[in-house]
Amino acid sequence: MKKITFAQADSRSLRPAERIFAWALLFAALIAISGCAGQQQLQAEGFAGGTEGLQMEFLNNTPPDKVFKDVPFEIALFLENAGEKSLQPGEVELNFGNAKNFGISQAQTVKHIPEASEGSLDGKYRVGNQLVGGGKTITYYDAKYTGILPPTEKAPVSFSIQACYPYETQGISKLCLAKGTDVCNPLAPREIKSSGAPVQFTEFNELATVSGDEITVRFDFKLENTGGGQAYSTMCEGRGKMGVGEVVVHSLKFGTEDMLPACKTVNKLGAGDNWPIKFDKDGVGKGTCTFSKKITGGDYQDLVFVDVVYSYDQKIDKEISVIPVQL
């Protein structure tokens, strides 16, 4: 079973690095203003936000609620990228459940969308106060119910379409490296901002201890599965019993410093292994990292960036009443 690996950056990142760091600067500036302004309660708005990846729905009356046995009808599935990661052509895998009874051809049972001719399903992003993007597509199925006829129209039959796609969530918060509280408070609550995705960063905490000129920092972050589906630490084509309910920490930076190798070591992982975070039965996952630094130039604070990647699996169902054809 293949695990997700990240040897290099690719075109599927949330958005160009320049925008990410611009938002990070905006985040830092507005948090600072918020601390000074007090009652104004200013917030950074760098991310577009949202708790979903793909949204799926059937177009009106496609499929209809009632069909005749062995009579063709159309299924039109509308998909919109409601999150912030762009999905490239072919990255969304659609599996049609109960395909045989609904006369779905083998070629249509498993689809990969969007088509190359459509281009990518772009993620949403923010321009000022406006949200831009959110790529859309429609995929069609030619169907007819060919299964055993139900005894009554009040005993509907059903099918499902399952979607799996690679996704990503970025969280941004702040760390305080300080012996005192003049510059920042190393024990104060931390706010974390999360990019729009079906997995969300929901909590960030820091604990710092000082010994001489060295400070040891531990920070913890919490993730929640908010999209109503299932996250996997494996590729869509390799998902199964392995990697269920897990995400992989892709990158972790404090300022410009790569903290991922140290964090993986703390979590007893080899340098070449992925760092998976598993969700509990409530859909909550937790990560932690500890590192030490010598304070030689005075107290300071900086941004911390945490990026997790995963495959996300979700489905849409439909019940249909079948009417016998009267000859």
mmCIF file with all atom_site columns, N, CA, C and O in Angstrom, residues 221-245:
data_model
loop_
_atom_site.group_PDB
_atom_site.id
_atom_site.type_symbol
_atom_site.label_atom_id
_atom_site.label_alt_id
_atom_site.label_comp_id
_atom_site.label_asym_id
_atom_site.label_entity_id
_atom_site.label_seq_id
_atom_site.pdbx_PDB_ins_code
_atom_site.Cartn_x
_atom_site.Cartn_y
_atom_site.Cartn_z
_atom_site.occupancy
_atom_site.B_iso_or_equiv
_atom_site.pdbx_formal_charge
_atom_site.auth_seq_id
_atom_site.auth_comp_id
_atom_site.auth_asym_id
_atom_site.auth_atom_id
_atom_site.pdbx_PDB_model_num
ATOM 1   N N  . PHE A 1 221 ? -0.697  21.159 18.521 1.00 0.00 ? 221 PHE A N  1
ATOM 2   C CA . PHE A 1 221 ? -1.779  21.624 17.656 1.00 0.00 ? 221 PHE A CA 1
ATOM 3   C C  . PHE A 1 221 ? -2.831  20.530 17.536 1.00 0.00 ? 221 PHE A C  1
ATOM 4   O O  . PHE A 1 221 ? -2.547  19.335 17.678 1.00 0.00 ? 221 PHE A O  1
ATOM 5   N N  . LYS A 1 222 ? -4.050  20.978 17.313 1.00 0.00 ? 222 LYS A N  1
ATOM 6   C CA . LYS A 1 222 ? -5.178  20.058 17.196 1.00 0.00 ? 222 LYS A CA 1
ATOM 7   C C  . LYS A 1 222 ? -5.806  20.205 15.820 1.00 0.00 ? 222 LYS A C  1
ATOM 8   O O  . LYS A 1 222 ? -5.935  21.306 15.287 1.00 0.00 ? 222 LYS A O  1
ATOM 9   N N  . LEU A 1 223 ? -6.194  19.070 15.240 1.00 0.00 ? 223 LEU A N  1
ATOM 10  C CA . LEU A 1 223 ? -6.866  19.026 13.948 1.00 0.00 ? 223 LEU A CA 1
ATOM 11  C C  . LEU A 1 223 ? -8.227  18.372 14.110 1.00 0.00 ? 223 LEU A C  1
ATOM 12  O O  . LEU A 1 223 ? -8.397  17.490 14.963 1.00 0.00 ? 223 LEU A O  1
ATOM 13  N N  . GLU A 1 224 ? -9.190  18.782 13.292 1.00 0.00 ? 224 GLU A N  1
ATOM 14  C CA . GLU A 1 224 ? -10.500 18.149 13.313 1.00 0.00 ? 224 GLU A CA 1
ATOM 15  C C  . GLU A 1 224 ? -10.964 17.859 11.887 1.00 0.00 ? 224 GLU A C  1
ATOM 16  O O  . GLU A 1 224 ? -10.760 18.663 10.978 1.00 0.00 ? 224 GLU A O  1
ATOM 17  N N  . ASN A 1 225 ? -11.585 16.695 11.716 1.00 0.00 ? 225 ASN A N  1
ATOM 18  C CA . ASN A 1 225 ? -12.174 16.328 10.437 1.00 0.00 ? 225 ASN A CA 1
ATOM 19  C C  . ASN A 1 225 ? -13.568 16.952 10.368 1.00 0.00 ? 225 ASN A C  1
ATOM 20  O O  . ASN A 1 225 ? -14.492 16.512 11.033 1.00 0.00 ? 225 ASN A O  1
ATOM 21  N N  . THR A 1 226 ? -13.706 17.986 9.553  1.00 0.00 ? 226 THR A N  1
ATOM 22  C CA . THR A 1 226 ? -14.953 18.758 9.518  1.00 0.00 ? 226 THR A CA 1
ATOM 23  C C  . THR A 1 226 ? -15.762 18.539 8.252  1.00 0.00 ? 226 THR A C  1
ATOM 24  O O  . THR A 1 226 ? -16.863 19.072 8.115  1.00 0.00 ? 226 THR A O  1
ATOM 25  N N  . GLY A 1 227 ? -15.221 17.761 7.299  1.00 0.00 ? 227 GLY A N  1
ATOM 26  C CA . GLY A 1 227 ? -15.854 17.678 5.990  1.00 0.00 ? 227 GLY A CA 1
ATOM 27  C C  . GLY A 1 227 ? -16.895 16.594 5.837  1.00 0.00 ? 227 GLY A C  1
ATOM 28  O O  . GLY A 1 227 ? -17.521 16.484 4.774  1.00 0.00 ? 227 GLY A O  1
ATOM 29  N N  . GLY A 1 228 ? -17.091 15.766 6.869  1.00 0.00 ? 228 GLY A N  1
ATOM 30  C CA . GLY A 1 228 ? -18.111 14.725 6.796  1.00 0.00 ? 228 GLY A CA 1
ATOM 31  C C  . GLY A 1 228 ? -17.667 13.464 6.099  1.00 0.00 ? 228 GLY A C  1
ATOM 32  O O  . GLY A 1 228 ? -18.452 12.514 5.974  1.00 0.00 ? 228 GLY A O  1
ATOM 33  N N  . GLY A 1 229 ? -16.414 13.395 5.624  1.00 0.00 ? 229 GLY A N  1
ATOM 34  C CA . GLY A 1 229 ? -15.895 12.211 4.967  1.00 0.00 ? 229 GLY A CA 1
ATOM 35  C C  . GLY A 1 229 ? -14.790 11.563 5.784  1.00 0.00 ? 229 GLY A C  1
ATOM 36  O O  . GLY A 1 229 ? -14.758 11.664 7.001  1.00 0.00 ? 229 GLY A O  1
ATOM 37  N N  . GLN A 1 230 ? -13.862 10.917 5.089  1.00 0.00 ? 230 GLN A N  1
ATOM 38  C CA . GLN A 1 230 ? -12.769 10.194 5.740  1.00 0.00 ? 230 GLN A CA 1
ATOM 39  C C  . GLN A 1 230 ? -11.441 10.634 5.150  1.00 0.00 ? 230 GLN A C  1
ATOM 40  O O  . GLN A 1 230 ? -11.305 10.755 3.928  1.00 0.00 ? 230 GLN A O  1
ATOM 41  N N  . ALA A 1 231 ? -10.464 10.896 6.016  1.00 0.00 ? 231 ALA A N  1
ATOM 42  C CA . ALA A 1 231 ? -9.117  11.245 5.573  1.00 0.00 ? 231 ALA A CA 1
ATOM 43  C C  . ALA A 1 231 ? -8.246  9.994  5.555  1.00 0.00 ? 231 ALA A C  1
ATOM 44  O O  . ALA A 1 231 ? -8.394  9.101  6.394  1.00 0.00 ? 231 ALA A O  1
ATOM 45  N N  . TYR A 1 232 ? -7.318  9.954  4.595  1.00 0.00 ? 232 TYR A N  1
ATOM 46  C CA . TYR A 1 232 ? -6.388  8.834  4.454  1.00 0.00 ? 232 TYR A CA 1
ATOM 47  C C  . TYR A 1 232 ? -4.969  9.371  4.284  1.00 0.00 ? 232 TYR A C  1
ATOM 48  O O  . TYR A 1 232 ? -4.764  10.387 3.609  1.00 0.00 ? 232 TYR A O  1
ATOM 49  N N  . SER A 1 233 ? -4.009  8.646  4.845  1.00 0.00 ? 233 SER A N  1
ATOM 50  C CA . SER A 1 233 ? -2.604  9.012  4.639  1.00 0.00 ? 233 SER A CA 1
ATOM 51  C C  . SER A 1 233 ? -2.012  8.253  3.458  1.00 0.00 ? 233 SER A C  1
ATOM 52  O O  . SER A 1 233 ? -0.802  8.261  3.250  1.00 0.00 ? 233 SER A O  1
ATOM 53  N N  . THR A 1 234 ? -2.862  7.604  2.663  1.00 0.00 ? 234 THR A N  1
ATOM 54  C CA . THR A 1 234 ? -2.439  6.921  1.446  1.00 0.00 ? 234 THR A CA 1
ATOM 55  C C  . THR A 1 234 ? -3.046  7.615  0.242  1.00 0.00 ? 234 THR A C  1
ATOM 56  O O  . THR A 1 234 ? -3.987  8.394  0.363  1.00 0.00 ? 234 THR A O  1
ATOM 57  N N  . MET A 1 235 ? -2.495  7.306  -0.931 1.00 0.00 ? 235 MET A N  1
ATOM 58  C CA . MET A 1 235 ? -3.073  7.818  -2.165 1.00 0.00 ? 235 MET A CA 1
ATOM 59  C C  . MET A 1 235 ? -4.465  7.218  -2.368 1.00 0.00 ? 235 MET A C  1
ATOM 60  O O  . MET A 1 235 ? -4.778  6.152  -1.839 1.00 0.00 ? 235 MET A O  1
ATOM 61  N N  . CYS A 1 236 ? -5.293  7.892  -3.173 1.00 0.00 ? 236 CYS A N  1
ATOM 62  C CA . CYS A 1 236 ? -6.655  7.385  -3.410 1.00 0.00 ? 236 CYS A CA 1
ATOM 63  C C  . CYS A 1 236 ? -6.645  5.972  -3.961 1.00 0.00 ? 236 CYS A C  1
ATOM 64  O O  . CYS A 1 236 ? -7.410  5.114  -3.506 1.00 0.00 ? 236 CYS A O  1
ATOM 65  N N  . GLU A 1 237 ? -5.759  5.692  -4.921 1.00 0.00 ? 237 GLU A N  1
ATOM 66  C CA . GLU A 1 237 ? -5.756  4.366  -5.527 1.00 0.00 ? 237 GLU A CA 1
ATOM 67  C C  . GLU A 1 237 ? -5.229  3.288  -4.577 1.00 0.00 ? 237 GLU A C  1
ATOM 68  O O  . GLU A 1 237 ? -5.415  2.099  -4.808 1.00 0.00 ? 237 GLU A O  1
ATOM 69  N N  . GLY A 1 238 ? -4.586  3.695  -3.478 1.00 0.00 ? 238 GLY A N  1
ATOM 70  C CA . GLY A 1 238 ? -4.038  2.716  -2.548 1.00 0.00 ? 238 GLY A CA 1
ATOM 71  C C  . GLY A 1 238 ? -4.762  2.667  -1.225 1.00 0.00 ? 238 GLY A C  1
ATOM 72  O O  . GLY A 1 238 ? -4.347  1.956  -0.307 1.00 0.00 ? 238 GLY A O  1
ATOM 73  N N  . ARG A 1 239 ? -5.881  3.404  -1.105 1.00 0.00 ? 239 ARG A N  1
ATOM 74  C CA . ARG A 1 239 ? -6.544  3.460  0.188  1.00 0.00 ? 239 ARG A CA 1
ATOM 75  C C  . ARG A 1 239 ? -7.255  2.132  0.474  1.00 0.00 ? 239 ARG A C  1
ATOM 76  O O  . ARG A 1 239 ? -7.617  1.398  -0.439 1.00 0.00 ? 239 ARG A O  1
ATOM 77  N N  . GLY A 1 240 ? -7.462  1.867  1.710  1.00 0.00 ? 240 GLY A N  1
ATOM 78  C CA . GLY A 1 240 ? -8.093  0.614  2.127  1.00 0.00 ? 240 GLY A CA 1
ATOM 79  C C  . GLY A 1 240 ? -8.022  0.541  3.633  1.00 0.00 ? 240 GLY A C  1
ATOM 80  O O  . GLY A 1 240 ? -8.428  1.475  4.324  1.00 0.00 ? 240 GLY A O  1
ATOM 81  N N  . LYS A 1 241 ? -7.455  -0.520 4.141  1.00 0.00 ? 241 LYS A N  1
ATOM 82  C CA . LYS A 1 241 ? -7.361  -0.660 5.588  1.00 0.00 ? 241 LYS A CA 1
ATOM 83  C C  . LYS A 1 241 ? -6.180  0.122  6.158  1.00 0.00 ? 241 LYS A C  1
ATOM 84  O O  . LYS A 1 241 ? -6.129  0.383  7.355  1.00 0.00 ? 241 LYS A O  1
ATOM 85  N N  . MET A 1 242 ? -5.219  0.485  5.323  1.00 0.00 ? 242 MET A N  1
ATOM 86  C CA . MET A 1 242 ? -4.063  1.234  5.799  1.00 0.00 ? 242 MET A CA 1
ATOM 87  C C  . MET A 1 242 ? -4.289  2.738  5.667  1.00 0.00 ? 242 MET A C  1
ATOM 88  O O  . MET A 1 242 ? -4.901  3.199  4.700  1.00 0.00 ? 242 MET A O  1
ATOM 89  N N  . GLY A 1 243 ? -3.804  3.490  6.640  1.00 0.00 ? 243 GLY A N  1
ATOM 90  C CA . GLY A 1 243 ? -3.871  4.939  6.558  1.00 0.00 ? 243 GLY A CA 1
ATOM 91  C C  . GLY A 1 243 ? -5.234  5.532  6.799  1.00 0.00 ? 243 GLY A C  1
ATOM 92  O O  . GLY A 1 243 ? -5.453  6.710  6.523  1.00 0.00 ? 243 GLY A O  1
ATOM 93  N N  . VAL A 1 244 ? -6.179  4.750  7.333  1.00 0.00 ? 244 VAL A N  1
ATOM 94  C CA . VAL A 1 244 ? -7.542  5.251  7.543  1.00 0.00 ? 244 VAL A CA 1
ATOM 95  C C  . VAL A 1 244 ? -7.554  6.249  8.694  1.00 0.00 ? 244 VAL A C  1
ATOM 96  O O  . VAL A 1 244 ? -6.988  5.999  9.757  1.00 0.00 ? 244 VAL A O  1
ATOM 97  N N  . GLY A 1 245 ? -8.218  7.375  8.493  1.00 0.00 ? 245 GLY A N  1
ATOM 98  C CA . GLY A 1 245 ? -8.336  8.373  9.558  1.00 0.00 ? 245 GLY A CA 1
ATOM 99  C C  . GLY A 1 245 ? -7.033  9.031  9.924  1.00 0.00 ? 245 GLY A C  1
ATOM 100 O O  . GLY A 1 245 ? -6.810  9.375  11.083 1.00 0.00 ? 245 GLY A O  1
#
